[in-house]
Amino acid sequence: MYPGSTIGVLGSGQLGRMLALAARPLGYHIHIFSPERDTPAGQVADLEICAAYDDLDAVRAFARGVDVVTYEFENVPAATAVACQEFAPLRPGPQALHMAQNRLREKTFFVENGLPTAPFTAVHSLTDLQNGLVQIGCPAVLKTAVSGYDGKGQIKLMHPDEAEAAWQAVGQVDCILEGWVEFEREVSVVAARGLDGRFAHYGVIENSHANHILDVSKAPADVPPDTAKEAVAMAQCVLEALDVVGVLCVEFFLTGDGRLLLNEMAPRPHNSGHLTIEACVTSQFEQQCRAVCGLPLGDTCYRQPAAMANLLGDLWDIRRKGAKEQRGEEREGEVDWTAVLRLPHIKVHLYGKREPRPGRKMGHLTALADSVGEAERIVREARALLGY
Ligand code: AMP
């Protein structure tokens, strides 16, 4: 699909927005399919089609108007994916989508492909959970098999006595029970595979989380070369086994004794890859565009070490509370960006979301520097200026 063609995107959040912004310089048109209006992606797209994902007539009309369909979230209903495929290729294909939608399926797929994970077992009943805790031991973490993200639908169990309460708390739905990993670090590999099967990657990125939500990413990660090689090889194995055309991210735990355990994957650009926008010759978003359009993949070289810090809705909340305390009045929580915009090494990204809510990803900051440590220091200090 040559420049001038139209890329259809299912989903309308910040990932779709940054994909649209990267596709523009290459001359592509972007149509967004979204259940809402005035969305982060819709604001910068040529067309925002507003309908429910299960409105298959609307989905077909959307797919008829584009040359290729991709998605920016993995919970696209299977019927929606099938309806799109009647009119346009879906990239990455339905296999990746199917695998990423269910934690149990995903982990089973990893193991079947010889990729290491934390010990896990399927839980379909309280008895399964009780038996699982005997088998795996405590601490363990119970996660709903579907629809969990950013720590939602997860409960850590410290003792087998907590089984019944945990089973009630997750709503007695199909789950996976995992052994708790005392990891030293969390890392990810963002990689891409082209239509011709070529593979490209952004090396290992190190991630820290706060309240289960990604907080800061930095790259290249300070891991031994063999570990980096192994992580990339594992990511390549995932992309090839699923015949992915597009970008996919694999998240790992790295243990103190140097073992990599796969935690999860996302068949799309990933929050940990946002720093590639400034840091790399080709960003993960341009790469996604290139891959799904069948163009050659771009150079993934780092121009400089980088760090990224997320800006959550909490920031607006803090400002609002601060304003109230100072003035004794409720005031819209505006953030004063000027101090950060004055900094020479910081790039500010805001996603155009109207409603800041605690835990909601509203934007991010990226810093480039001569070392990863310096980039991290700069980005954290910049965020602190905002009152974080
Ligand atoms: P997930 O939604 O599976 O990515 O989990 C969100 C975060 O919870 C991860 O990034 C980890 O920080 C933590 N976590 C999830 N599963 C485990 C586990 N088995 N052992 C230790 N920490 C975990």
Tab-separated table of C-alpha atoms and ligand atoms in Angstrom:
chain	number	residue	atom	x	y	z
A	1	MET	CA	0.000	0.000	0.000
A	2	TYR	CA	1.796	3.005	-1.263
A	3	PRO	CA	1.720	6.445	0.315
A	4	GLY	CA	-1.583	8.039	-0.545
A	5	SER	CA	-3.436	4.910	0.604
A	6	THR	CA	-5.631	4.873	3.681
A	7	ILE	CA	-4.871	3.099	6.946
A	8	GLY	CA	-7.878	2.194	9.065
A	9	VAL	CA	-7.347	2.026	12.820
A	10	LEU	CA	-9.660	0.267	15.261
A	11	GLY	CA	-9.432	2.210	18.503
A	12	SER	CA	-8.968	5.870	19.165
A	13	GLY	CA	-6.573	6.456	22.047
A	14	GLN	CA	-3.077	7.896	22.202
A	15	LEU	CA	-1.522	4.980	20.313
A	16	GLY	CA	-3.812	5.638	17.356
A	17	ARG	CA	-3.053	9.351	17.637
A	18	MET	CA	0.715	8.852	17.510
A	19	LEU	CA	0.322	6.341	14.674
A	20	ALA	CA	-1.716	8.893	12.693
A	21	LEU	CA	0.867	11.602	13.371
A	22	ALA	CA	3.650	9.296	12.129
A	23	ALA	CA	1.708	8.200	9.044
A	24	ARG	CA	1.071	11.761	7.857
A	25	PRO	CA	4.641	12.626	6.791
A	26	LEU	CA	4.628	9.455	4.691
A	27	GLY	CA	1.530	10.706	2.888
A	28	TYR	CA	-1.001	8.215	4.273
A	29	HIS	CA	-4.587	8.964	5.173
A	30	ILE	CA	-5.973	7.724	8.460
A	31	HIS	CA	-9.511	6.645	9.288
A	32	ILE	CA	-10.311	5.935	12.924
A	33	PHE	CA	-13.093	3.646	14.117
A	34	SER	CA	-14.153	4.542	17.622
A	35	PRO	CA	-17.164	4.188	19.896
A	36	GLU	CA	-16.626	7.809	21.006
A	37	ARG	CA	-16.264	11.204	19.368
A	38	ASP	CA	-13.479	13.786	19.621
A	39	THR	CA	-10.962	11.161	20.639
A	40	PRO	CA	-7.148	11.468	20.824
A	41	ALA	CA	-6.788	9.651	17.494
A	42	GLY	CA	-9.913	11.087	15.899
A	43	GLN	CA	-8.695	14.641	16.520
A	44	VAL	CA	-5.731	14.129	14.180
A	45	ALA	CA	-7.272	11.704	11.659
A	46	ASP	CA	-8.849	12.375	8.260
A	47	LEU	CA	-12.013	10.662	9.410
A	48	GLU	CA	-13.401	9.498	12.739
A	49	ILE	CA	-16.186	6.963	12.381
A	50	CYS	CA	-18.202	6.769	15.544
A	51	ALA	CA	-19.956	3.442	16.152
A	52	ALA	CA	-19.874	0.474	18.503
A	53	TYR	CA	-17.359	-2.304	17.766
A	54	ASP	CA	-20.220	-4.784	17.514
A	55	ASP	CA	-22.045	-2.665	14.923
A	56	LEU	CA	-20.800	-4.890	12.113
A	57	ASP	CA	-22.502	-2.877	9.349
A	58	ALA	CA	-20.549	0.194	10.487
A	59	VAL	CA	-17.380	-1.907	10.765
A	60	ARG	CA	-17.841	-3.166	7.181
A	61	ALA	CA	-18.461	0.368	5.890
A	62	PHE	CA	-15.262	1.501	7.652
A	63	ALA	CA	-13.218	-1.396	6.226
A	64	ARG	CA	-14.584	-0.762	2.725
A	65	GLY	CA	-13.169	2.755	2.871
A	66	VAL	CA	-9.574	1.817	3.764
A	67	ASP	CA	-6.693	-0.165	2.233
A	68	VAL	CA	-5.474	-1.887	5.393
A	69	VAL	CA	-6.841	-2.217	8.917
A	70	THR	CA	-4.780	-2.214	12.078
A	71	TYR	CA	-5.705	-1.717	15.734
A	72	GLU	CA	-4.332	0.117	18.704
A	73	PHE	CA	-5.822	-2.088	21.437
A	74	GLU	CA	-5.930	-5.843	21.608
A	75	ASN	CA	-9.489	-6.339	22.809
A	76	VAL	CA	-10.997	-5.949	19.356
A	77	PRO	CA	-13.922	-8.426	19.252
A	78	ALA	CA	-13.258	-11.410	16.968
A	79	ALA	CA	-16.405	-10.697	14.904
A	80	THR	CA	-15.195	-7.134	14.287
A	81	ALA	CA	-11.839	-8.432	13.051
A	82	VAL	CA	-13.553	-10.930	10.740
A	83	ALA	CA	-15.877	-8.220	9.343
A	84	CYS	CA	-12.868	-6.009	8.568
A	85	GLN	CA	-11.101	-8.842	6.782
A	86	GLU	CA	-13.952	-9.130	4.285
A	87	PHE	CA	-12.747	-5.862	2.751
A	88	ALA	CA	-9.160	-5.182	3.780
A	89	PRO	CA	-6.177	-7.048	5.220
A	90	LEU	CA	-5.984	-6.954	9.026
A	91	ARG	CA	-2.406	-6.461	10.277
A	92	PRO	CA	-1.254	-7.887	12.632
A	93	GLY	CA	-3.559	-10.800	11.777
A	94	PRO	CA	-6.293	-12.358	13.904
A	95	GLN	CA	-3.948	-14.972	15.366
A	96	ALA	CA	-1.976	-12.357	17.328
A	97	LEU	CA	-5.186	-10.718	18.454
A	98	HIS	CA	-6.671	-14.021	19.596
A	99	MET	CA	-3.546	-14.914	21.573
A	100	ALA	CA	-3.183	-11.525	23.254
A	101	GLN	CA	-6.810	-11.369	24.391
A	102	ASN	CA	-6.570	-14.105	26.972
A	103	ARG	CA	-3.750	-14.369	29.514
A	104	LEU	CA	-4.109	-18.131	29.807
A	105	ARG	CA	-3.952	-18.670	26.068
A	106	GLU	CA	-1.032	-16.255	25.830
A	107	LYS	CA	1.060	-17.932	28.536
A	108	THR	CA	0.255	-21.387	27.147
A	109	PHE	CA	1.420	-20.164	23.733
A	110	PHE	CA	4.703	-18.934	25.280
A	111	VAL	CA	5.352	-22.275	26.960
A	112	GLU	CA	4.439	-24.255	23.832
A	113	ASN	CA	7.044	-22.219	21.979
A	114	GLY	CA	9.714	-22.989	24.566
A	115	LEU	CA	9.594	-19.507	26.110
A	116	PRO	CA	9.964	-19.271	29.913
A	117	THR	CA	7.233	-17.769	32.112
A	118	ALA	CA	6.394	-17.678	35.818
A	119	PRO	CA	4.727	-20.924	36.911
A	120	PHE	CA	0.991	-20.702	36.215
A	121	THR	CA	-2.193	-22.690	36.211
A	122	ALA	CA	-5.738	-22.232	34.907
A	123	VAL	CA	-8.432	-21.338	37.445
A	124	HIS	CA	-12.076	-21.942	36.575
A	125	SER	CA	-13.385	-22.543	40.116
A	126	LEU	CA	-12.539	-22.011	43.781
A	127	THR	CA	-11.285	-25.610	43.929
A	128	ASP	CA	-8.916	-24.908	41.016
A	129	LEU	CA	-7.635	-21.872	42.893
A	130	GLN	CA	-7.105	-23.804	46.136
A	131	ASN	CA	-5.318	-26.616	44.272
A	132	GLY	CA	-3.313	-24.074	42.312
A	133	LEU	CA	-2.087	-22.410	45.483
A	134	VAL	CA	-0.874	-25.783	46.758
A	135	GLN	CA	0.888	-26.436	43.456
A	136	ILE	CA	2.400	-22.963	42.958
A	137	GLY	CA	2.702	-21.761	46.553
A	138	CYS	CA	2.391	-18.236	47.960
A	139	PRO	CA	2.789	-15.425	47.191
A	140	ALA	CA	0.872	-15.828	43.975
A	141	VAL	CA	-1.173	-13.522	41.797
A	142	LEU	CA	-4.654	-14.245	40.489
A	143	LYS	CA	-5.440	-12.451	37.232
A	144	THR	CA	-8.648	-12.505	35.218
A	145	ALA	CA	-7.975	-14.283	31.934
A	146	VAL	CA	-9.600	-11.526	29.883
A	147	SER	CA	-9.994	-7.748	30.061
A	148	GLY	CA	-7.284	-7.049	32.637
A	149	TYR	CA	-4.731	-4.332	32.044
A	150	ASP	CA	-2.622	-1.961	34.144
A	151	GLY	CA	-3.100	-4.221	37.168
A	152	LYS	CA	-6.902	-4.250	36.901
A	153	GLY	CA	-8.436	-7.635	37.705
A	154	GLN	CA	-5.369	-8.765	39.687
A	155	ILE	CA	-5.100	-9.894	43.281
A	156	LYS	CA	-1.951	-10.901	45.115
A	157	LEU	CA	-2.432	-13.765	47.542
A	158	MET	CA	-0.056	-14.025	50.468
A	159	HIS	CA	-1.716	-17.048	52.107
A	160	PRO	CA	-3.938	-19.952	50.930
A	161	ASP	CA	-6.655	-18.717	53.359
A	162	GLU	CA	-7.219	-15.762	51.063
A	163	ALA	CA	-8.438	-17.978	48.216
A	164	GLU	CA	-12.163	-17.610	48.757
A	165	ALA	CA	-12.085	-13.814	49.159
A	166	ALA	CA	-9.889	-13.484	46.054
A	167	TRP	CA	-12.196	-15.707	44.026
A	168	GLN	CA	-15.174	-13.519	45.046
A	169	ALA	CA	-13.213	-10.337	44.359
A	170	VAL	CA	-12.368	-11.288	40.758
A	171	GLY	CA	-16.048	-12.073	40.183
A	172	GLN	CA	-15.672	-15.865	39.852
A	173	VAL	CA	-14.561	-15.625	36.245
A	174	ASP	CA	-11.906	-17.628	34.377
A	175	CYS	CA	-8.501	-16.700	35.716
A	176	ILE	CA	-4.839	-17.532	35.627
A	177	LEU	CA	-2.901	-18.066	38.850
A	178	GLU	CA	0.766	-17.148	38.599
A	179	GLY	CA	3.648	-17.597	40.980
A	180	TRP	CA	4.890	-14.253	42.301
A	181	VAL	CA	8.216	-13.360	40.688
A	182	GLU	CA	10.735	-11.513	42.852
A	183	PHE	CA	12.091	-9.810	39.779
A	184	GLU	CA	15.006	-7.457	39.813
A	185	ARG	CA	13.765	-5.438	36.877
A	186	GLU	CA	11.026	-5.286	34.265
A	187	VAL	CA	12.081	-4.929	30.651
A	188	SER	CA	10.404	-4.982	27.267
A	189	VAL	CA	11.325	-5.511	23.650
A	190	VAL	CA	9.397	-3.565	21.027
A	191	ALA	CA	9.895	-5.198	17.646
A	192	ALA	CA	8.399	-5.245	14.181
A	193	ARG	CA	8.005	-7.690	11.352
A	194	GLY	CA	7.431	-6.644	7.772
A	195	LEU	CA	5.222	-8.215	5.132
A	196	ASP	CA	8.387	-9.811	3.701
A	197	GLY	CA	9.180	-11.428	7.095
A	198	ARG	CA	12.033	-9.057	7.915
A	199	PHE	CA	12.507	-8.323	11.606
A	200	ALA	CA	13.614	-5.144	13.370
A	201	HIS	CA	13.774	-4.284	17.073
A	202	TYR	CA	14.523	-1.467	19.497
A	203	GLY	CA	16.670	-3.545	21.840
A	204	VAL	CA	15.810	-3.853	25.501
A	205	ILE	CA	13.888	-1.090	27.256
A	206	GLU	CA	13.774	-0.928	31.058
A	207	ASN	CA	10.458	-0.105	32.699
A	208	SER	CA	9.366	0.872	36.169
A	209	HIS	CA	5.742	0.788	37.238
A	210	ALA	CA	3.772	2.666	39.881
A	211	ASN	CA	0.448	1.219	41.028
A	212	HIS	CA	0.755	-1.383	38.228
A	213	ILE	CA	0.852	1.367	35.572
A	214	LEU	CA	3.968	2.063	33.536
A	215	ASP	CA	5.695	5.082	35.060
A	216	VAL	CA	9.153	5.492	33.519
A	217	SER	CA	10.886	3.735	30.606
A	218	LYS	CA	14.513	4.102	29.609
A	219	ALA	CA	16.656	2.742	26.817
A	220	PRO	CA	18.952	1.165	25.953
A	221	ALA	CA	18.534	-0.891	29.142
A	222	ASP	CA	21.654	-1.639	31.127
A	223	VAL	CA	21.548	-5.434	30.770
A	224	PRO	CA	24.373	-7.805	29.845
A	225	PRO	CA	24.715	-8.234	26.045
A	226	ASP	CA	23.753	-11.924	26.270
A	227	THR	CA	20.554	-11.038	28.125
A	228	ALA	CA	19.692	-8.414	25.518
A	229	LYS	CA	20.330	-10.921	22.740
A	230	GLU	CA	18.177	-13.519	24.438
A	231	ALA	CA	15.293	-11.077	24.996
A	232	VAL	CA	15.353	-10.006	21.360
A	233	ALA	CA	15.493	-13.639	20.182
A	234	MET	CA	12.463	-14.456	22.338
A	235	ALA	CA	10.555	-11.488	20.915
A	236	GLN	CA	11.478	-12.593	17.397
A	237	CYS	CA	10.196	-16.076	18.188
A	238	VAL	CA	6.824	-14.575	19.251
A	239	LEU	CA	6.482	-12.414	16.127
A	240	GLU	CA	7.382	-15.309	13.850
A	241	ALA	CA	5.205	-17.905	15.587
A	242	LEU	CA	2.215	-15.557	15.269
A	243	ASP	CA	3.165	-14.471	11.747
A	244	VAL	CA	2.889	-10.863	12.906
A	245	VAL	CA	2.973	-8.081	10.353
A	246	GLY	CA	3.339	-4.937	12.425
A	247	VAL	CA	4.751	-3.924	15.789
A	248	LEU	CA	4.535	-6.139	18.847
A	249	CYS	CA	5.876	-5.628	22.363
A	250	VAL	CA	6.923	-8.401	24.732
A	251	GLU	CA	7.237	-7.618	28.446
A	252	PHE	CA	9.601	-9.601	30.647
A	253	PHE	CA	10.608	-9.992	34.268
A	254	LEU	CA	14.368	-10.128	34.726
A	255	THR	CA	15.310	-12.043	37.865
A	256	GLY	CA	18.334	-11.439	40.089
A	257	ASP	CA	20.033	-14.529	38.665
A	258	GLY	CA	19.670	-13.220	35.106
A	259	ARG	CA	16.660	-15.230	33.928
A	260	LEU	CA	14.125	-13.661	31.576
A	261	LEU	CA	10.480	-14.649	32.097
A	262	LEU	CA	7.824	-13.548	29.614
A	263	ASN	CA	4.953	-11.750	31.286
A	264	GLU	CA	2.782	-10.569	28.430
A	265	MET	CA	2.679	-9.291	24.889
A	266	ALA	CA	0.797	-6.594	23.022
A	267	PRO	CA	0.444	-6.839	19.229
A	268	ARG	CA	0.717	-3.066	18.716
A	269	PRO	CA	2.983	-0.138	19.534
A	270	HIS	CA	3.529	0.056	23.286
A	271	ASN	CA	3.844	2.704	25.980
A	272	SER	CA	7.436	1.594	26.649
A	273	GLY	CA	8.264	2.385	23.013
A	274	HIS	CA	7.116	6.029	23.115
A	275	LEU	CA	10.699	7.157	23.623
A	276	THR	CA	11.524	5.883	20.127
A	277	ILE	CA	9.715	8.962	18.725
A	278	GLU	CA	12.645	11.193	19.627
A	279	ALA	CA	15.363	8.627	20.304
A	280	CYS	CA	15.330	6.486	17.165
A	281	VAL	CA	15.742	7.071	13.464
A	282	THR	CA	12.361	5.395	12.908
A	283	SER	CA	9.791	5.547	15.712
A	284	GLN	CA	7.676	2.549	16.672
A	285	PHE	CA	4.696	4.373	15.120
A	286	GLU	CA	6.338	4.986	11.769
A	287	GLN	CA	7.483	1.366	11.926
A	288	GLN	CA	3.922	0.195	12.475
A	289	CYS	CA	2.822	2.253	9.514
A	290	ARG	CA	5.619	0.863	7.334
A	291	ALA	CA	4.972	-2.729	8.404
A	292	VAL	CA	1.194	-2.768	7.933
A	293	CYS	CA	1.512	-0.988	4.576
A	294	GLY	CA	4.076	-3.490	3.307
A	295	LEU	CA	6.903	-0.939	3.078
A	296	PRO	CA	10.493	-1.761	4.054
A	297	LEU	CA	11.033	-1.467	7.815
A	298	GLY	CA	12.956	1.606	8.968
A	299	ASP	CA	16.254	1.909	10.802
A	300	THR	CA	15.775	1.407	14.558
A	301	CYS	CA	19.125	2.882	15.648
A	302	TYR	CA	19.133	5.091	18.731
A	303	ARG	CA	20.327	8.622	18.117
A	304	GLN	CA	20.797	9.066	21.851
A	305	PRO	CA	19.900	7.313	25.101
A	306	ALA	CA	16.415	8.274	26.243
A	307	ALA	CA	13.914	8.167	29.081
A	308	MET	CA	10.162	8.642	29.112
A	309	ALA	CA	7.855	9.523	32.022
A	310	ASN	CA	4.109	9.112	31.833
A	311	LEU	CA	1.763	11.926	32.808
A	312	LEU	CA	-1.362	10.537	34.438
A	313	GLY	CA	-4.609	12.308	35.209
A	314	ASP	CA	-3.523	12.402	38.855
A	315	LEU	CA	-1.396	15.405	37.936
A	316	TRP	CA	-4.491	17.471	37.144
A	317	ASP	CA	-6.081	16.221	40.348
A	318	ILE	CA	-3.072	17.301	42.425
A	319	ARG	CA	-3.216	20.755	40.822
A	320	ARG	CA	-6.926	21.006	41.489
A	321	LYS	CA	-6.493	20.120	45.147
A	322	GLY	CA	-3.542	22.505	45.450
A	323	ALA	CA	-5.547	25.336	43.904
A	324	LYS	CA	-8.416	24.662	46.255
A	325	GLU	CA	-6.183	24.740	49.319
A	326	GLN	CA	-4.479	27.949	48.230
A	327	ARG	CA	-7.537	29.892	47.238
A	328	GLY	CA	-10.224	28.138	49.194
A	329	GLU	CA	-12.085	27.585	45.933
A	330	GLU	CA	-12.611	24.813	43.396
A	331	ARG	CA	-10.783	25.607	40.201
A	332	GLU	CA	-10.299	23.639	37.058
A	333	GLY	CA	-7.028	21.769	37.464
A	334	GLU	CA	-4.904	23.419	34.813
A	335	VAL	CA	-1.319	22.375	34.512
A	336	ASP	CA	1.279	25.060	33.968
A	337	TRP	CA	3.467	23.633	31.206
A	338	THR	CA	5.730	26.650	30.788
A	339	ALA	CA	8.488	25.541	33.179
A	340	VAL	CA	8.775	22.201	31.405
A	341	LEU	CA	8.526	23.685	27.927
A	342	ARG	CA	11.499	25.907	28.759
A	343	LEU	CA	13.745	22.882	29.346
A	344	PRO	CA	16.058	22.225	26.393
A	345	HIS	CA	16.106	18.423	26.481
A	346	ILE	CA	12.454	17.687	27.150
A	347	LYS	CA	9.703	16.930	24.678
A	348	VAL	CA	6.113	17.215	25.854
A	349	HIS	CA	3.405	14.970	24.407
A	350	LEU	CA	-0.243	15.520	25.314
A	351	TYR	CA	-2.956	13.279	24.004
A	352	GLY	CA	-5.857	15.734	23.734
A	353	LYS	CA	-7.986	13.938	26.327
A	354	ARG	CA	-10.601	16.294	27.720
A	355	GLU	CA	-11.150	14.559	31.011
A	356	PRO	CA	-8.208	13.900	33.316
A	357	ARG	CA	-8.938	11.042	35.686
A	358	PRO	CA	-6.594	9.433	38.221
A	359	GLY	CA	-4.642	6.652	36.508
A	360	ARG	CA	-5.607	7.855	33.008
A	361	LYS	CA	-2.698	8.314	30.614
A	362	MET	CA	-2.888	11.967	29.528
A	363	GLY	CA	0.546	12.455	28.018
A	364	HIS	CA	4.240	11.803	28.483
A	365	LEU	CA	7.608	13.537	28.610
A	366	THR	CA	10.728	12.324	26.820
A	367	ALA	CA	14.319	13.318	27.503
A	368	LEU	CA	17.406	12.532	25.451
A	369	ALA	CA	20.884	12.731	26.994
A	370	ASP	CA	24.377	11.333	26.680
A	371	SER	CA	23.594	8.519	29.100
A	372	VAL	CA	20.462	6.665	30.107
A	373	GLY	CA	20.969	7.681	33.747
A	374	GLU	CA	21.148	11.340	32.782
A	375	ALA	CA	18.049	11.058	30.569
A	376	GLU	CA	16.149	9.481	33.453
A	377	ARG	CA	17.269	12.186	35.883
A	378	ILE	CA	16.204	14.943	33.472
A	379	VAL	CA	12.813	13.457	32.727
A	380	ARG	CA	12.031	12.809	36.401
A	381	GLU	CA	13.101	16.317	37.386
A	382	ALA	CA	11.011	17.788	34.589
A	383	ARG	CA	7.962	15.903	35.747
A	384	ALA	CA	8.602	16.996	39.324
A	385	LEU	CA	8.346	20.620	38.132
A	386	LEU	CA	4.739	19.868	37.285
A	387	GLY	CA	4.113	18.984	40.913
A	388	TYR	CA	4.225	15.217	40.498
B	1	AMP	P1	0.384	-7.303	34.006
B	1	AMP	O1	-0.962	-6.707	33.833
B	1	AMP	O2	0.409	-8.785	33.948
B	1	AMP	O3	1.412	-6.663	33.125
B	1	AMP	O4	0.852	-6.884	35.486
B	1	AMP	C1	1.061	-5.543	35.858
B	1	AMP	C2	2.255	-5.460	36.772
B	1	AMP	O5	2.045	-6.247	37.952
B	1	AMP	C3	3.545	-6.030	36.168
B	1	AMP	O6	4.171	-5.077	35.344
B	1	AMP	C4	4.329	-6.359	37.436
B	1	AMP	O7	4.901	-5.187	37.993
B	1	AMP	C5	3.253	-6.880	38.367
B	1	AMP	N1	3.119	-8.359	38.220
B	1	AMP	C6	2.267	-9.001	37.389
B	1	AMP	N2	2.423	-10.338	37.473
B	1	AMP	C7	3.403	-10.564	38.360
B	1	AMP	C8	4.036	-11.734	38.871
B	1	AMP	N3	3.684	-12.972	38.494
B	1	AMP	N4	5.052	-11.569	39.769
B	1	AMP	C9	5.420	-10.327	40.185
B	1	AMP	N5	4.856	-9.184	39.739
B	1	AMP	C10	3.849	-9.275	38.854
